[in-house]
Amino acid sequence: MTISVYSKPQCVQCTATKKALERAEIEFEIFDVTMDEDAYKTVVDLGYLQAPVVIAGDEHWSGFQPDKIAQLAERLAS
């Protein structure tokens, strides 16, 4: 499963999300919505206006969601 994090510079919630994913040993790719027009369009098309946006398979969410990261880690471990 590919995990994508749509982020922007100097975003506290983005940094917290990336650190939590790293602590959970979840590999992910980062897209900067301020530099990548396609990434920005992806986020807006999903209905989000806040960063970060995490897309994990069919699931996606916005903001720092440690509970969702923990659930994702459990799913990936099984």
Coordinates of N, CA, C and O in Angstrom, one line a residue:
M1 N 0.9 -1.2 0.0 CA 0.0 0.0 0.0 C 0.9 1.2 0.0 O 1.9 1.3 0.8
T2 N 0.6 2.2 -0.8 CA 1.3 3.4 -0.9 C 0.7 4.4 0.1 O -0.5 4.6 0.1
I3 N 1.5 5.1 0.9 CA 1.1 6.1 1.8 C 1.6 7.4 1.3 O 2.8 7.6 1.1
S4 N 0.7 8.4 1.1 CA 1.1 9.7 0.6 C 0.7 10.7 1.6 O -0.4 10.7 2.1
V5 N 1.7 11.7 1.8 CA 1.4 12.8 2.8 C 1.5 14.1 1.9 O 2.6 14.4 1.4
Y6 N 0.4 14.8 1.9 CA 0.4 16.1 1.2 C 0.6 17.1 2.3 O -0.2 17.3 3.2
S7 N 1.7 17.9 2.1 CA 2.2 18.7 3.2 C 2.5 20.1 2.7 O 2.4 20.4 1.5
K8 N 2.8 21.0 3.6 CA 3.3 22.3 3.2 C 4.4 22.7 4.2 O 4.5 22.2 5.3
P9 N 5.3 23.6 3.8 CA 6.4 24.0 4.7 C 5.9 24.7 5.9 O 4.8 25.4 5.9
Q10 N 6.7 24.6 7.0 CA 6.4 25.2 8.3 C 5.0 25.0 8.8 O 4.3 25.8 9.3
C11 N 4.6 23.7 8.7 CA 3.2 23.3 9.1 C 3.4 22.3 10.3 O 4.0 21.2 10.2
V12 N 3.0 22.8 11.5 CA 3.2 22.0 12.7 C 2.5 20.6 12.6 O 3.1 19.6 13.0
Q13 N 1.3 20.6 12.1 CA 0.6 19.3 12.0 C 1.2 18.4 11.0 O 1.2 17.2 11.2
C14 N 1.8 19.0 9.9 CA 2.5 18.2 8.9 C 3.7 17.5 9.5 O 3.9 16.3 9.3
T15 N 4.5 18.3 10.3 CA 5.7 17.8 10.9 C 5.3 16.7 11.9 O 6.0 15.6 11.9
A16 N 4.3 16.9 12.7 CA 3.9 15.9 13.7 C 3.4 14.6 13.0 O 3.7 13.5 13.4
T17 N 2.7 14.7 11.9 CA 2.2 13.6 11.1 C 3.4 12.8 10.6 O 3.5 11.6 10.7
K18 N 4.4 13.5 10.0 CA 5.5 12.8 9.4 C 6.3 12.1 10.5 O 6.7 10.9 10.3
K19 N 6.5 12.7 11.6 CA 7.3 12.1 12.7 C 6.5 10.9 13.3 O 7.2 9.9 13.6
A20 N 5.2 11.0 13.4 CA 4.5 9.8 13.9 C 4.5 8.7 12.9 O 4.6 7.5 13.4
L21 N 4.5 8.9 11.6 CA 4.6 7.9 10.6 C 6.0 7.2 10.7 O 6.1 6.0 10.6
E22 N 7.0 8.0 10.9 CA 8.4 7.5 11.0 C 8.5 6.7 12.2 O 9.1 5.6 12.2
R23 N 8.0 7.1 13.4 CA 8.0 6.4 14.6 C 7.3 5.0 14.5 O 7.8 4.0 15.1
A24 N 6.3 5.0 13.7 CA 5.5 3.8 13.5 C 6.1 2.9 12.4 O 5.6 1.8 12.0
E25 N 7.3 3.4 11.9 CA 8.0 2.7 10.8 C 7.1 2.5 9.6 O 7.2 1.4 9.0
I26 N 6.4 3.5 9.2 CA 5.5 3.4 8.0 C 6.2 4.2 6.9 O 6.5 5.4 7.2
E27 N 6.5 3.6 5.8 CA 7.1 4.3 4.7 C 6.0 5.2 4.0 O 4.9 4.7 3.8
F28 N 6.4 6.4 3.6 CA 5.5 7.3 2.9 C 6.2 8.2 2.0 O 7.5 8.4 2.1
E29 N 5.5 8.8 1.1 CA 6.1 9.8 0.2 C 5.4 11.1 0.5 O 4.2 11.1 0.9
I30 N 6.2 12.2 0.3 CA 5.7 13.5 0.6 C 5.5 14.3 -0.7 O 6.3 14.3 -1.6
F31 N 4.4 15.0 -0.7 CA 4.1 16.0 -1.8 C 3.9 17.3 -1.2 O 3.0 17.5 -0.3
D32 N 4.6 18.3 -1.7 CA 4.4 19.7 -1.2 C 3.4 20.4 -2.0 O 3.6 20.7 -3.2
V33 N 2.2 20.7 -1.4 CA 1.1 21.3 -2.1 C 1.4 22.7 -2.5 O 0.7 23.3 -3.3
T34 N 2.4 23.4 -1.9 CA 2.7 24.7 -2.3 C 3.6 24.8 -3.6 O 3.7 25.8 -4.2
M35 N 4.2 23.6 -3.9 CA 5.1 23.6 -5.0 C 4.6 22.7 -6.2 O 5.1 22.8 -7.3
D36 N 3.7 21.8 -5.9 CA 3.2 20.8 -6.8 C 1.8 21.0 -7.1 O 0.9 20.7 -6.2
E37 N 1.5 21.6 -8.3 CA 0.1 21.9 -8.6 C -0.8 20.7 -8.6 O -2.0 20.8 -8.2
D38 N -0.3 19.5 -9.1 CA -1.1 18.3 -9.1 C -1.4 17.9 -7.7 O -2.5 17.4 -7.4
A39 N -0.5 18.0 -6.8 CA -0.7 17.6 -5.4 C -1.8 18.5 -4.8 O -2.7 18.0 -4.1
Y40 N -1.7 19.8 -5.0 CA -2.7 20.7 -4.5 C -4.1 20.3 -5.1 O -5.1 20.3 -4.3
K41 N -4.2 20.0 -6.4 CA -5.5 19.7 -7.0 C -6.0 18.4 -6.4 O -7.2 18.3 -6.1
T42 N -5.1 17.4 -6.1 CA -5.6 16.2 -5.4 C -6.2 16.4 -4.1 O -7.3 15.9 -3.8
V43 N -5.6 17.3 -3.3 CA -6.1 17.6 -2.0 C -7.5 18.3 -2.1 O -8.4 18.0 -1.4
V44 N -7.6 19.3 -3.0 CA -8.8 20.0 -3.1 C -9.9 19.1 -3.7 O -11.1 19.2 -3.2
D45 N -9.6 18.3 -4.6 CA -10.6 17.4 -5.2 C -11.1 16.4 -4.1 O -12.3 16.0 -4.3
L46 N -10.3 16.1 -3.1 CA -10.8 15.3 -2.0 C -11.7 16.1 -1.0 O -12.3 15.5 -0.1
G47 N -11.7 17.4 -1.2 CA -12.5 18.2 -0.3 C -11.8 18.8 0.9 O -12.4 19.4 1.8
Y48 N -10.5 18.7 0.9 CA -9.7 19.2 2.0 C -9.1 20.6 1.8 O -8.8 20.9 0.7
L49 N -9.1 21.4 2.8 CA -8.5 22.7 2.8 C -7.4 22.9 3.8 O -6.9 24.0 3.9
Q50 N -7.1 21.8 4.6 CA -6.1 21.9 5.6 C -5.1 20.8 5.4 O -5.4 19.7 4.9
A51 N -3.8 21.2 5.7 CA -2.7 20.2 5.6 C -2.4 19.7 7.0 O -2.7 20.4 7.9
P52 N -1.9 18.5 7.1 CA -1.6 17.6 6.0 C -2.8 16.8 5.6 O -3.7 16.7 6.4
V53 N -2.7 16.2 4.4 CA -3.7 15.2 4.0 C -2.9 13.9 3.8 O -1.9 13.9 3.1
V54 N -3.4 12.8 4.4 CA -2.7 11.5 4.3 C -3.7 10.6 3.5 O -4.9 10.6 3.8
I55 N -3.1 10.0 2.5 CA -3.9 9.0 1.7 C -3.2 7.7 1.8 O -2.0 7.6 1.6
A56 N -3.9 6.7 2.3 CA -3.4 5.4 2.6 C -4.4 4.4 1.9 O -5.5 4.1 2.5
G57 N -4.1 4.0 0.7 CA -5.1 3.1 0.0 C -6.4 3.9 -0.3 O -6.4 4.9 -0.8
D58 N -7.5 3.3 0.2 CA -8.8 3.9 0.0 C -9.2 4.9 1.1 O -10.2 5.6 1.0
E59 N -8.4 5.0 2.1 CA -8.6 5.8 3.3 C -7.8 7.1 3.1 O -6.7 7.1 2.6
H60 N -8.4 8.2 3.6 CA -7.7 9.5 3.6 C -8.3 10.3 4.8 O -9.4 10.2 5.2
W61 N -7.4 11.2 5.3 CA -7.8 12.1 6.3 C -6.9 13.4 6.3 O -5.9 13.4 5.6
S62 N -7.4 14.4 7.0 CA -6.7 15.7 7.1 C -6.3 16.0 8.5 O -7.0 15.6 9.5
G63 N -5.2 16.6 8.7 CA -4.7 17.0 10.0 C -3.9 15.9 10.7 O -3.8 14.8 10.2
F64 N -3.4 16.2 11.9 CA -2.6 15.3 12.7 C -3.6 14.4 13.4 O -4.4 14.8 14.2
Q65 N -3.6 13.1 13.0 CA -4.5 12.1 13.5 C -3.8 10.9 14.1 O -3.7 9.9 13.4
P66 N -3.2 11.0 15.3 CA -2.4 9.9 15.8 C -3.2 8.6 15.9 O -2.6 7.5 15.7
D67 N -4.5 8.6 16.2 CA -5.2 7.4 16.3 C -5.3 6.7 14.9 O -5.2 5.5 14.8
K68 N -5.5 7.5 13.8 CA -5.5 6.9 12.5 C -4.2 6.3 12.1 O -4.1 5.3 11.4
I69 N -3.1 7.0 12.5 CA -1.8 6.5 12.2 C -1.5 5.2 12.9 O -1.0 4.2 12.4
A70 N -2.0 5.1 14.2 CA -1.9 3.8 14.9 C -2.7 2.7 14.3 O -2.2 1.6 14.2
Q71 N -3.9 3.0 13.8 CA -4.7 2.0 13.2 C -4.0 1.5 11.9 O -4.0 0.4 11.5
L72 N -3.5 2.5 11.1 CA -2.8 2.2 9.9 C -1.6 1.3 10.2 O -1.4 0.3 9.5
A73 N -0.8 1.6 11.2 CA 0.3 0.7 11.6 C -0.1 -0.7 11.9 O 0.6 -1.7 11.5
E74 N -1.2 -0.8 12.6 CA -1.7 -2.2 13.0 C -2.1 -2.9 11.7 O -1.8 -4.1 11.6
R75 N -2.8 -2.3 10.8 CA -3.2 -2.9 9.6 C -2.0 -3.4 8.7 O -2.0 -4.4 8.2
L76 N -1.0 -2.5 8.7 CA 0.2 -2.8 7.9 C 1.0 -4.0 8.5 O 1.7 -4.7 7.8
A77 N 0.9 -4.1 9.8 CA 1.7 -5.1 10.5 C 1.0 -6.5 10.4 O 1.7 -7.5 10.6
S78 N -0.3 -6.5 10.1 CA -0.9 -7.8 10.1 C -1.0 -8.4 8.7 O -0.5 -7.9 7.7

